[in-house]
Coordinates of C-alpha atoms and ligand atoms in Angstrom, one line a residue:
X18 CA -86.5 110.3 -67.8
X19 CA -83.1 109.2 -66.9
X20 CA -81.3 107.6 -70.0
X21 CA -78.0 105.7 -70.2
X22 CA -76.3 104.8 -73.6
X23 CA -74.1 101.7 -73.2
X24 CA -71.9 100.7 -76.3
X25 CA -70.4 97.4 -76.7
X26 CA -66.8 97.2 -78.8
X27 CA -66.4 93.9 -81.2
X28 CA -64.6 91.5 -79.0
X29 CA -67.5 92.5 -76.3
X30 CA -69.9 90.7 -78.8
X31 CA -67.8 88.0 -80.4
X32 CA -69.0 84.6 -78.4
X33 CA -71.6 83.8 -76.5
X34 CA -70.0 83.9 -73.4
X35 CA -69.2 87.4 -74.7
X36 CA -72.8 88.3 -75.4
X37 CA -74.4 86.5 -72.3
X38 CA -72.2 89.1 -70.3
X39 CA -73.2 92.1 -72.3
X40 CA -77.0 90.6 -71.6
X41 CA -76.3 91.0 -67.9
X42 CA -74.8 94.5 -68.2
X43 CA -77.9 95.3 -69.8
X44 CA -80.2 93.7 -67.1
X45 CA -78.3 95.1 -64.3
X46 CA -78.4 99.5 -65.7
X47 CA -82.5 98.1 -66.3
X48 CA -82.7 97.2 -62.8
X49 CA -81.9 100.7 -62.0
X50 CA -84.4 102.2 -63.6
X51 CA -82.7 103.6 -67.0
X52 CA -84.2 103.4 -70.4
X53 CA -81.7 102.5 -71.9
X54 CA -80.2 103.2 -76.1
X55 CA -77.8 100.4 -76.6
X56 CA -75.0 101.3 -78.7
X57 CA -73.5 98.3 -81.1
X58 CA -69.9 97.4 -83.4
X59 CA -69.6 94.7 -85.7
X60 CA -68.7 91.2 -84.0
X61 CA -65.6 90.5 -84.1
X62 CA -62.0 91.1 -85.2
X63 CA -60.4 90.7 -88.4
X64 CA -60.5 87.4 -89.5
X65 CA -64.1 87.1 -87.7
X66 CA -66.7 86.3 -90.1
X67 CA -68.9 89.7 -89.9
X68 CA -66.2 91.7 -88.7
X69 CA -65.9 95.4 -90.7
X70 CA -62.9 93.9 -91.9
X71 CA -63.6 90.8 -93.4
X72 CA -66.5 92.7 -95.1
X73 CA -64.6 94.9 -96.8
X74 CA -62.2 91.5 -97.6
X75 CA -64.6 90.5 -99.7
X76 CA -64.4 93.1 -102.3
X77 CA -60.4 94.2 -102.2
X78 CA -59.6 91.4 -104.2
X79 CA -61.3 93.7 -107.4
X80 CA -59.5 96.0 -106.9
X81 CA -60.8 99.4 -106.4
X82 CA -64.4 99.2 -108.7
X83 CA -66.8 99.3 -105.8
X84 CA -67.5 103.4 -105.4
X85 CA -67.3 104.8 -101.7
X86 CA -71.2 104.8 -101.0
X87 CA -71.8 101.0 -102.1
X88 CA -68.7 100.5 -100.4
X89 CA -70.4 101.9 -96.8
X90 CA -73.5 99.9 -97.9
X91 CA -71.1 96.7 -97.7
X92 CA -69.4 98.0 -94.2
X93 CA -72.5 98.9 -92.6
X94 CA -73.4 95.5 -92.8
X95 CA -71.3 94.2 -89.6
X96 CA -73.3 96.1 -87.3
X97 CA -76.8 95.4 -88.8
X98 CA -75.7 92.0 -87.4
X99 CA -74.9 92.7 -84.3
X100 CA -77.7 94.5 -83.5
X101 CA -81.0 92.4 -84.2
X102 CA -78.9 89.4 -82.7
X103 CA -78.8 91.2 -79.6
X104 CA -82.2 92.2 -80.0
X105 CA -83.4 88.4 -80.4
X106 CA -81.2 87.6 -77.5
X107 CA -82.7 90.4 -75.2
X108 CA -86.1 89.6 -76.4
X109 CA -85.4 85.8 -75.4
X110 CA -84.4 86.8 -72.2
X111 CA -87.4 88.6 -72.0
X112 CA -86.3 92.2 -72.0
X113 CA -88.5 94.6 -74.7
X114 CA -85.9 95.6 -77.0
X115 CA -86.5 97.6 -80.2
X116 CA -83.0 97.6 -82.8
X117 CA -83.1 100.7 -84.9
X118 CA -80.2 101.2 -88.0
X119 CA -78.1 104.5 -87.7
X120 CA -80.6 106.4 -90.3
X121 CA -83.6 104.9 -87.7
X122 CA -82.4 106.2 -84.6
X123 CA -81.8 109.7 -86.8
X124 CA -78.5 110.2 -87.1
X125 CA -77.7 112.2 -90.4
X126 CA -74.5 112.5 -91.8
X127 CA -73.2 114.5 -94.1
X128 CA -72.3 112.5 -97.6
X129 CA -68.2 112.0 -97.5
X130 CA -68.8 108.9 -97.7
X131 CA -66.6 106.4 -95.3
X132 CA -65.8 109.2 -92.8
X133 CA -68.7 110.9 -92.7
X134 CA -69.7 114.0 -89.5
X135 CA -72.8 114.3 -88.0
X136 CA -74.8 116.7 -88.8
X137 CA -77.8 116.5 -86.3
X138 CA -79.4 113.5 -84.6
X139 CA -83.5 113.8 -84.9
X140 CA -84.1 111.5 -81.6
X141 CA -88.1 111.2 -81.7
X142 CA -87.9 107.3 -82.9
X143 CA -85.5 106.8 -79.8
X144 CA -87.7 108.4 -77.3
X145 CA -90.3 106.6 -78.5
X146 CA -88.8 103.9 -78.2
X147 CA -88.1 104.7 -75.0
X148 CA -91.2 105.3 -73.5
X149 CA -92.7 102.1 -74.6
X150 CA -90.5 100.6 -72.2
X151 CA -87.8 99.0 -74.4
X152 CA -83.9 98.6 -74.5
X153 CA -83.1 100.5 -78.4
X154 CA -80.5 99.0 -80.0
X155 CA -78.8 101.3 -82.2
X156 CA -76.2 100.1 -84.7
X157 CA -73.2 102.1 -84.9
X158 CA -70.5 103.4 -87.2
X159 CA -73.3 104.6 -89.0
X160 CA -75.7 107.3 -90.1
X161 CA -77.6 108.7 -92.9
X162 CA -77.6 111.8 -95.0
X163 CA -80.6 113.9 -96.2
X164 CA -81.1 111.5 -99.3
X165 CA -81.1 108.6 -97.5
X166 CA -78.3 107.3 -98.0
X167 CA -76.5 105.0 -95.5
X168 CA -72.8 106.4 -94.6
X169 CA -70.5 105.3 -92.3
X170 CA -67.9 107.6 -89.4
X171 CA -64.6 105.9 -90.1
X172 CA -63.1 103.9 -87.8
X173 CA -63.5 104.0 -83.7
X174 CA -67.1 105.6 -85.7
X175 CA -69.3 103.7 -83.0
X176 CA -68.2 105.1 -79.8
X177 CA -68.7 108.9 -81.9
X178 CA -72.4 107.3 -82.5
X179 CA -72.5 106.9 -78.4
X180 CA -71.4 109.6 -77.4
X181 CA -73.7 112.1 -80.6
X182 CA -76.7 110.3 -79.7
X183 CA -75.5 110.3 -75.4
X184 CA -75.5 114.0 -76.4
X185 CA -78.4 114.5 -77.9
X186 CA -80.7 113.0 -75.5
X187 CA -79.5 114.3 -72.5
X188 CA -78.3 111.0 -70.8
X189 CA -76.8 111.2 -67.8
X190 CA -73.8 109.1 -69.0
X191 CA -72.1 107.2 -71.2
X192 CA -71.0 103.8 -70.7
X193 CA -68.1 102.0 -73.3
X194 CA -67.4 98.7 -72.5
X195 CA -64.5 96.9 -74.0
X196 CA -61.9 93.8 -73.5
X197 CA -60.0 96.2 -71.4
X198 CA -60.2 97.4 -67.7
X199 CA -61.0 100.8 -68.7
X200 CA -58.1 103.4 -69.8
X201 CA -54.9 102.4 -68.7
X202 CA -51.5 104.1 -68.6
X203 CA -50.4 102.4 -71.8
X204 CA -51.3 99.9 -74.2
X205 CA -52.0 96.7 -72.1
X206 CA -50.5 95.0 -75.7
X207 CA -47.1 96.2 -75.0
X208 CA -46.7 97.2 -71.9
X209 CA -47.9 94.7 -69.4
X210 CA -47.7 96.1 -66.2
X211 CA -50.1 99.4 -67.5
X212 CA -52.3 100.2 -64.9
X213 CA -56.1 101.0 -65.3
X214 CA -56.8 105.0 -64.1
X215 CA -59.9 105.2 -62.3
X216 CA -60.7 109.4 -62.9
X217 CA -59.3 111.4 -66.3
X218 CA -60.4 114.6 -67.6
X219 CA -61.3 115.1 -71.0
X220 CA -58.5 117.0 -72.2
X221 CA -56.1 113.5 -71.6
X222 CA -58.1 111.1 -73.1
X223 CA -58.5 113.4 -75.6
X224 CA -55.3 113.6 -76.5
X225 CA -54.2 110.2 -75.3
X226 CA -57.0 108.8 -78.0
X227 CA -55.4 111.8 -80.6
X228 CA -51.8 110.4 -79.7
X229 CA -52.8 106.4 -80.7
X230 CA -54.4 105.4 -78.0
X231 CA -57.0 103.2 -79.4
X232 CA -59.1 102.5 -76.9
X233 CA -62.0 105.2 -77.2
X234 CA -61.7 107.9 -80.4
X235 CA -61.3 111.1 -79.9
X236 CA -64.2 112.6 -81.8
X237 CA -65.9 111.1 -79.0
X238 CA -64.3 112.3 -76.9
X239 CA -65.1 116.1 -78.0
X240 CA -68.2 115.6 -78.0
X241 CA -68.7 114.1 -74.7
X242 CA -66.7 117.1 -73.6
X243 CA -68.9 119.6 -75.6
X244 CA -72.0 118.4 -74.0
X245 CA -70.4 117.3 -70.6
X246 CA -71.6 114.3 -70.2
X247 CA -69.8 112.0 -68.6
X248 CA -67.9 108.9 -69.7
X249 CA -66.9 105.4 -68.5
X250 CA -65.1 103.4 -70.4
X251 CA -65.1 99.6 -68.9
X252 CA -64.7 96.0 -69.7
X253 CA -67.6 93.6 -70.6
X254 CA -65.6 90.8 -69.1
X255 CA -65.5 92.0 -65.3
X256 CA -68.0 94.1 -63.1
X257 CA -64.7 96.5 -62.1
X258 CA -66.2 100.1 -63.3
X259 CA -63.2 101.2 -65.0
X260 CA -62.4 105.1 -65.6
X261 CA -64.8 107.7 -65.9
X262 CA -64.0 110.4 -67.5
X263 CA -65.0 114.0 -65.9
X264 CA -63.8 117.2 -65.6
X265 CA -66.5 117.9 -62.9
X266 CA -65.7 116.5 -59.6
X267 CA -63.1 118.1 -57.3
X268 CA -62.0 114.7 -56.5
X269 CA -61.4 114.2 -60.2
X270 CA -59.6 117.6 -60.6
X271 CA -57.5 117.2 -57.4
X272 CA -56.4 113.2 -59.1
X273 CA -55.6 114.9 -62.1
X274 CA -53.2 117.8 -61.2
X275 CA -51.4 115.2 -59.0
X276 CA -49.6 113.8 -61.3
X277 CA -47.4 114.9 -63.4
X278 CA -47.6 112.3 -66.2
X279 CA -50.7 110.4 -66.4
X280 CA -49.8 108.0 -69.7
X281 CA -48.1 106.8 -72.8
X282 CA -50.0 107.0 -76.1
X283 CA -47.9 105.4 -79.5
X284 CA -48.3 106.1 -83.3
X285 CA -46.3 103.8 -85.2
X286 CA -45.7 103.5 -89.0
X287 CA -44.2 107.4 -89.4
X288 CA -41.9 108.7 -91.8
X289 CA -39.6 111.3 -90.5
X290 CA -39.2 113.9 -93.8
X291 CA -36.0 116.1 -93.5
X292 CA -36.0 119.4 -96.0
X293 CA -33.2 121.5 -96.5
X294 CA -33.3 125.5 -98.4
X295 CA -31.3 125.2 -101.8
X296 CA -29.8 128.2 -102.7
X297 CA -32.3 130.5 -104.0
X298 CA -34.7 129.2 -102.2
X299 CA -36.4 131.6 -99.7
X300 CA -39.5 129.9 -98.5
X301 CA -38.5 126.7 -98.4
X302 CA -41.5 126.4 -95.2
X303 CA -44.1 127.6 -98.0
X304 CA -43.3 125.4 -100.5
X305 CA -42.8 121.8 -98.9
X306 CA -46.0 122.5 -96.8
X307 CA -48.0 123.9 -99.6
X308 CA -46.7 120.9 -101.9
X309 CA -47.5 118.7 -99.5
X310 CA -51.7 119.7 -99.0
X311 CA -51.8 120.1 -102.5
X312 CA -51.8 116.3 -103.0
X313 CA -53.7 115.6 -99.6
X314 CA -50.4 114.3 -97.6
X315 CA -51.6 114.9 -94.4
X316 CA -48.5 116.2 -91.8
X317 CA -47.2 115.6 -88.3
X318 CA -44.8 116.5 -85.6
X319 CA -43.6 119.3 -87.5
X320 CA -40.5 121.6 -87.2
X321 CA -39.1 124.4 -88.8
X322 CA -36.3 126.2 -88.5
X323 CA -34.9 128.9 -90.6
X324 CA -32.4 126.2 -92.8
X325 CA -35.6 123.9 -93.6
X326 CA -38.0 121.9 -92.0
X327 CA -38.5 118.4 -90.3
X328 CA -41.7 116.6 -90.2
X329 CA -43.7 113.1 -90.0
X330 CA -45.9 111.4 -92.8
X331 CA -47.5 108.1 -92.5
X332 CA -45.3 105.4 -94.3
X333 CA -48.0 104.8 -96.7
X334 CA -47.3 108.6 -97.9
X335 CA -44.0 108.8 -97.9
X336 CA -42.5 108.0 -101.3
X337 CA -45.5 110.1 -102.8
X338 CA -43.9 112.8 -100.0
X339 CA -40.4 112.4 -101.5
X340 CA -41.3 112.6 -105.0
X341 CA -43.5 116.0 -105.0
X342 CA -40.9 117.4 -103.1
X343 CA -38.0 116.6 -105.7
X344 CA -40.1 117.2 -108.2
X345 CA -40.2 121.1 -106.3
X346 CA -36.2 120.7 -106.8
X347 CA -35.3 119.8 -103.3
X348 CA -33.1 116.5 -101.6
X349 CA -34.9 115.6 -98.6
X350 CA -34.6 113.2 -96.4
X351 CA -36.7 109.9 -95.7
X352 CA -36.4 107.5 -92.9
X353 CA -39.8 105.0 -92.3
X354 CA -41.1 103.1 -89.9
X355 CA -40.8 105.1 -86.9
X356 CA -43.1 105.2 -84.1
X357 CA -43.9 108.8 -82.1
X358 CA -44.6 108.3 -78.7
X359 CA -46.3 111.0 -75.9
X360 CA -45.9 110.9 -72.6
X361 CA -48.9 112.8 -71.7
X362 CA -50.3 114.5 -68.4
X363 CA -52.7 118.1 -67.5
X364 CA -50.7 117.8 -64.3
X365 CA -47.0 119.0 -66.7
X366 CA -47.5 122.6 -66.5
X367 CA -44.5 124.1 -65.5
X368 CA -43.0 121.2 -63.5
X369 CA -38.7 121.4 -64.2
X370 CA -37.3 118.2 -65.7
X371 CA -40.1 116.0 -67.6
X372 CA -38.2 116.4 -69.9
X373 CA -34.7 115.8 -68.7
X374 CA -36.5 112.2 -67.0
X375 CA -37.9 111.4 -70.4
X376 CA -33.8 111.6 -72.1
X377 CA -33.1 109.6 -68.8
X378 CA -34.9 107.1 -69.6
X379 CA -34.6 106.5 -73.5
X380 CA -30.7 107.3 -73.5
X381 CA -30.4 104.5 -70.7
X382 CA -31.9 102.3 -72.9
X383 CA -30.2 103.3 -75.5
X384 CA -32.7 104.2 -77.9
X385 CA -31.7 107.4 -80.6
X386 CA -34.1 110.2 -80.6
X387 CA -34.8 111.3 -83.7
X388 CA -37.3 114.2 -82.8
X389 CA -38.6 115.8 -80.3
X390 CA -41.5 118.8 -79.3
X391 CA -43.8 120.0 -76.4
X392 CA -46.9 121.7 -75.1
X393 CA -47.8 122.2 -71.7
X394 CA -49.7 119.1 -71.7
X395 CA -47.8 116.2 -73.6
X396 CA -44.4 115.4 -74.8
X397 CA -43.7 114.2 -77.6
X398 CA -40.4 111.5 -78.8
X399 CA -39.8 110.3 -82.3
X400 CA -37.5 106.8 -82.3
X401 CA -37.6 104.0 -84.5
X402 CA -40.2 101.3 -85.0
X403 CA -37.8 99.3 -83.9
X404 CA -37.3 100.4 -80.0
X405 CA -40.8 101.3 -79.9
X406 CA -41.8 98.8 -77.2
X407 CA -38.6 99.3 -75.0
X408 CA -38.7 102.9 -75.6
X409 CA -42.8 102.2 -74.2
X410 CA -41.9 100.6 -71.3
X411 CA -38.8 102.7 -69.8
X412 CA -40.6 105.9 -70.2
X413 CA -43.4 103.9 -68.2
X414 CA -41.1 102.4 -65.4
X415 CA -39.8 106.1 -65.7
X416 CA -42.9 107.8 -64.3
X417 CA -44.1 104.8 -62.1
X418 CA -46.6 104.5 -64.2
X419 CA -47.4 101.0 -62.9
X420 CA -48.1 102.0 -59.5
Ligands
ADP10 P1 -63.7 98.3 -78.8 O1 -63.6 96.9 -80.2 O2 -63.8 97.2 -77.4 O3 -63.3 99.1 -79.8 P2 -60.9 98.4 -79.4 O4 -59.9 97.5 -79.9 O5 -60.6 99.5 -80.5 O6 -61.9 97.7 -79.0 O7 -59.8 99.5 -78.2 C1 -59.3 99.0 -77.1 C2 -58.3 98.4 -77.3 O8 -57.6 100.0 -77.2 C3 -57.5 97.6 -76.2 O9 -57.6 95.8 -76.9 C4 -55.6 97.9 -75.9 O10 -55.0 96.8 -76.4 C5 -56.0 99.2 -76.6 N1 -55.4 100.5 -76.3 C6 -54.2 100.9 -76.4 N2 -53.9 102.2 -75.6 C7 -54.9 101.9 -75.0 C8 -54.8 102.7 -72.8 N3 -54.1 103.2 -73.2 N4 -55.8 102.0 -72.6 C9 -57.3 101.0 -72.9 N5 -56.3 100.3 -74.1 C10 -55.8 100.8 -74.6
MG11 MG1 -63.0 100.5 -80.7

């Protein structure tokens, strides 16, 4: 049986009209004779009645009194509501369907509640339901431990459920349905003329996702890449086929090779920390990063030099990072509310002049670069968050990404 996994995000399920469109996408693929596994997120976004953030707000006012295991029980409810609702809608449309929880679909995870990792997927139940002719609806974002406790996979976890199921079931493809027409050259909320990319490589979208393009979760991309399963990212609200993620087709490879820059991505809410070596301290880098690790402060954008180190932490870790450094005798400088901007392109390796054009684009707008770094597929710059939107727009225009 040819299996297709379809994943529908929160906005795709948030209204009657949207759910009708979802039914249409399921019906269309069913007519193409696919065995369908439909992974659903919780309905809507923050503020909507059954969205994950809304469920969590029920307990926030009680501080941190609910242990992680019980928090996962609460968080898992949004997807369960979606799955049951979609099952009833499909049946009402005379499409045979059953709904399974993550555990019911055989998704076994470790017991890191709130950010569990999938260990294994036991596919018997899904295979049987498909063989019986059902559309199999699976709750995204969740699994179960060997001991039968519910777990959740962390933000964006439904994408991971979808590609992990796709890999375990040897699906022909995984389609991620969302509220934009595919993977765009930038976040359309910030860059209005961002354009959908017809094809993109796993490496490029993996990179964009890790650097803040939240259209798909990076872990989901890794799993699809390892299993060599093509992904499509497309809109629930149009018939447009969106973006194909693949390394396979020559055409795709050529398209990726021919462009130097594929897209821009951003992460906001970071603090730049500069630490200078003190007299008598010869091992500043070692001391600094060991101290960060000891206090579980995650660090990024690291530049070290003989005189010290510059790096970033999330704004919410900044006060802690500074006091930890002061305790071990340093006087760090902290610049909060920065944004890390990434210019990404599988074809930029060895092409001269990309950095020059980035500097040009930002200088023309009077945007100071606080820090930069590069690899063979990405150049990163750190700017003040107040310049984030104009920096993204300027870079997007400089590399003609709207064309
Ligand atoms: P879903 O609920 O369907 O998972 P998400 O909100 O997680 O939807 O992801 C879709 C959103 O990702 C879009 O609305 C868009 O604002 C944002 N986004 C950020 N970067 C990009 C990009 N490069 N291409 C497409 N969308 C992007
Ligand atoms: Mg998402």
